[in-house]
């Protein structure tokens, strides 16, 4: 099954207020690809640290410094075959085990990293916890649902993002 992540939320188009822009100046996300962690800082102080999944060697995660360009609810759609464009309702999380995707709990951040397509890479929650700590995505940074639900309200649009080896 081939799928693509599509961000779909009114929040994505919302313009941040001056106070949120100010708040974002003091926040930073650092993704370390070598140890597969995401760290969230406020005013230089480490606030949260999470294990994440990253891009596989054939489709690596981007490297560089950018910012959060969007945030919102996420949906997954088929990209190939007769169901192209249709929303994926079920996903296989282990061999033989299928679960309904809990879209009410799926969130994500769109990243703008210079030199990369700004609509291709996201930090987003996934239903398959077995992929956390592994290089198995098409370049996105994957988080466990509870971790993303904790981080999501803390991150503002325009928060700095650094992805490093």
Coordinates of C-alpha atoms in Angstrom, one line a residue:
X1 CA 0.0 0.0 0.0
X2 CA 1.4 3.4 -1.0
X3 CA 0.1 6.4 0.9
X4 CA 0.8 10.1 1.2
X5 CA 0.3 12.4 4.1
X6 CA -2.1 15.2 3.5
X7 CA -2.6 18.0 6.0
X8 CA -6.2 19.2 6.2
X9 CA -7.3 21.7 8.7
X10 CA -8.5 25.3 9.0
X11 CA -5.5 25.8 11.4
X12 CA -3.1 25.4 8.5
X13 CA -4.3 28.6 6.8
X14 CA -4.6 30.6 10.0
X15 CA -2.2 33.5 10.3
X16 CA -0.4 33.5 13.6
X17 CA -1.1 36.5 16.0
X18 CA 1.7 38.8 17.0
X19 CA 1.8 37.2 20.4
X20 CA 2.2 33.7 18.9
X21 CA 4.9 34.9 16.6
X22 CA 6.7 36.3 19.6
X23 CA 6.3 33.0 21.5
X24 CA 7.6 31.0 18.5
X25 CA 10.9 33.1 18.6
X26 CA 11.7 31.4 22.0
X27 CA 10.9 27.9 20.9
X28 CA 12.9 25.3 19.0
X29 CA 12.6 21.7 17.8
X30 CA 15.8 19.8 17.3
X31 CA 15.6 16.4 15.5
X32 CA 18.7 14.3 15.8
X33 CA 18.6 11.7 13.1
X34 CA 21.6 9.7 14.6
X35 CA 19.8 8.9 17.8
X36 CA 16.2 9.3 16.4
X37 CA 15.1 11.8 18.9
X38 CA 13.1 15.0 18.8
X39 CA 13.8 17.6 21.5
X40 CA 11.7 20.6 22.2
X41 CA 13.3 23.7 23.8
X42 CA 11.8 26.9 25.2
X43 CA 14.2 29.8 25.8
X44 CA 17.1 27.4 25.4
X45 CA 15.9 25.0 28.1
X46 CA 15.0 21.4 27.2
X47 CA 11.3 20.9 27.9
X48 CA 10.5 17.6 26.2
X49 CA 12.4 14.7 24.5
X50 CA 10.7 12.0 22.4
X51 CA 11.8 9.0 20.4
X52 CA 10.9 9.3 16.7
X53 CA 10.9 7.5 13.5
X54 CA 12.8 9.0 10.5
X55 CA 13.3 8.6 6.8
X56 CA 14.7 5.3 5.4
X57 CA 18.0 5.4 3.5
X58 CA 16.3 5.5 0.1
X59 CA 14.0 8.4 1.2
X60 CA 15.9 10.2 4.0
X61 CA 14.6 13.0 6.2
X62 CA 15.7 16.5 5.2
X63 CA 18.7 18.0 6.9
X64 CA 18.9 21.7 7.8
X65 CA 17.3 24.6 9.6
X66 CA 13.8 25.8 8.9
X67 CA 10.5 26.4 10.7
X68 CA 7.0 25.1 11.3
X69 CA 4.9 26.4 8.4
X70 CA 1.6 24.7 9.3
X71 CA -0.1 22.6 12.0
X72 CA -3.3 20.7 12.0
X73 CA -5.2 17.5 11.7
X74 CA -3.7 15.0 9.3
X75 CA -5.2 12.5 6.9
X76 CA -3.6 9.8 4.7
X77 CA -4.7 9.1 1.1
X78 CA -3.9 6.4 -1.4
X79 CA -1.4 7.6 -4.0
X80 CA -1.5 4.7 -6.5
X81 CA -3.9 2.2 -8.0
X82 CA -7.7 2.2 -8.4
X83 CA -8.2 3.8 -4.9
X84 CA -5.9 6.7 -5.7
X85 CA -7.0 9.8 -3.7
X86 CA -9.2 7.9 -1.3
X87 CA -8.7 8.3 2.4
X88 CA -7.1 5.3 4.1
X89 CA -9.4 4.1 6.9
X90 CA -7.5 1.0 8.0
X91 CA -3.8 0.4 8.5
X92 CA -1.7 -2.7 9.2
X93 CA 0.3 -2.2 12.4
X94 CA 1.7 -5.7 12.7
X95 CA 1.7 -8.7 10.4
X96 CA -1.9 -9.7 10.3
X97 CA -3.2 -7.0 12.6
X98 CA -5.3 -4.1 11.2
X99 CA -6.6 -1.1 13.1
X100 CA -8.8 1.8 12.1
X101 CA -6.8 5.0 11.9
X102 CA -7.9 7.3 14.8
X103 CA -8.0 10.5 12.8
X104 CA -9.4 12.4 15.9
X105 CA -5.9 11.9 17.4
X106 CA -3.7 12.3 14.4
X107 CA -1.9 15.7 14.3
X108 CA 1.1 17.1 12.5
X109 CA 3.4 20.0 11.7
X110 CA 4.4 21.0 8.1
X111 CA 8.1 21.9 7.9
X112 CA 9.7 24.4 5.6
X113 CA 13.4 23.5 5.3
X114 CA 15.4 25.4 2.6
X115 CA 16.3 23.2 -0.4
X116 CA 13.4 20.8 0.2
X117 CA 9.7 20.7 -1.0
X118 CA 7.8 22.5 1.8
X119 CA 4.7 20.3 1.2
X120 CA 6.5 17.0 1.4
X121 CA 7.9 16.7 4.9
X122 CA 6.0 16.7 8.2
X123 CA 6.4 15.8 11.8
X124 CA 3.3 13.7 12.4
X125 CA 1.8 11.1 14.6
X126 CA 1.4 7.5 13.4
X127 CA -0.7 4.5 14.4
X128 CA 2.2 2.1 14.2
X129 CA 4.4 2.4 17.3
X130 CA 6.7 -0.3 16.0
X131 CA 8.2 2.3 13.6
X132 CA 9.2 4.7 16.3
X133 CA 13.0 4.6 16.7
X134 CA 13.5 3.2 13.2
X135 CA 14.4 4.6 9.8
X136 CA 11.3 3.6 7.8
X137 CA 9.4 6.7 6.6
X138 CA 9.5 8.5 3.2
X139 CA 11.3 11.3 5.0
X140 CA 8.8 12.5 7.6
X141 CA 9.5 12.5 11.3
X142 CA 7.1 10.1 13.0
X143 CA 5.9 10.4 16.6
X144 CA 3.7 8.1 18.8
X145 CA 0.2 9.5 19.1
X146 CA 0.4 10.3 22.9
X147 CA 3.7 12.1 22.3
X148 CA 2.3 14.2 19.5
X149 CA -0.8 15.1 21.5
X150 CA 1.5 16.3 24.3
X151 CA 3.8 18.3 22.0
X152 CA 1.1 19.7 19.6
X153 CA -0.3 22.5 21.8
X154 CA 3.2 23.6 22.8
X155 CA 4.4 24.3 19.3
X156 CA 3.6 27.5 17.4
X157 CA 3.6 28.3 13.7
X158 CA 7.1 29.6 12.8
X159 CA 8.8 27.6 15.6
X160 CA 12.4 27.0 14.5
X161 CA 13.2 23.4 13.4
X162 CA 16.7 22.0 13.2
X163 CA 17.2 18.5 11.7
X164 CA 20.7 17.2 12.0
X165 CA 22.7 14.0 11.6

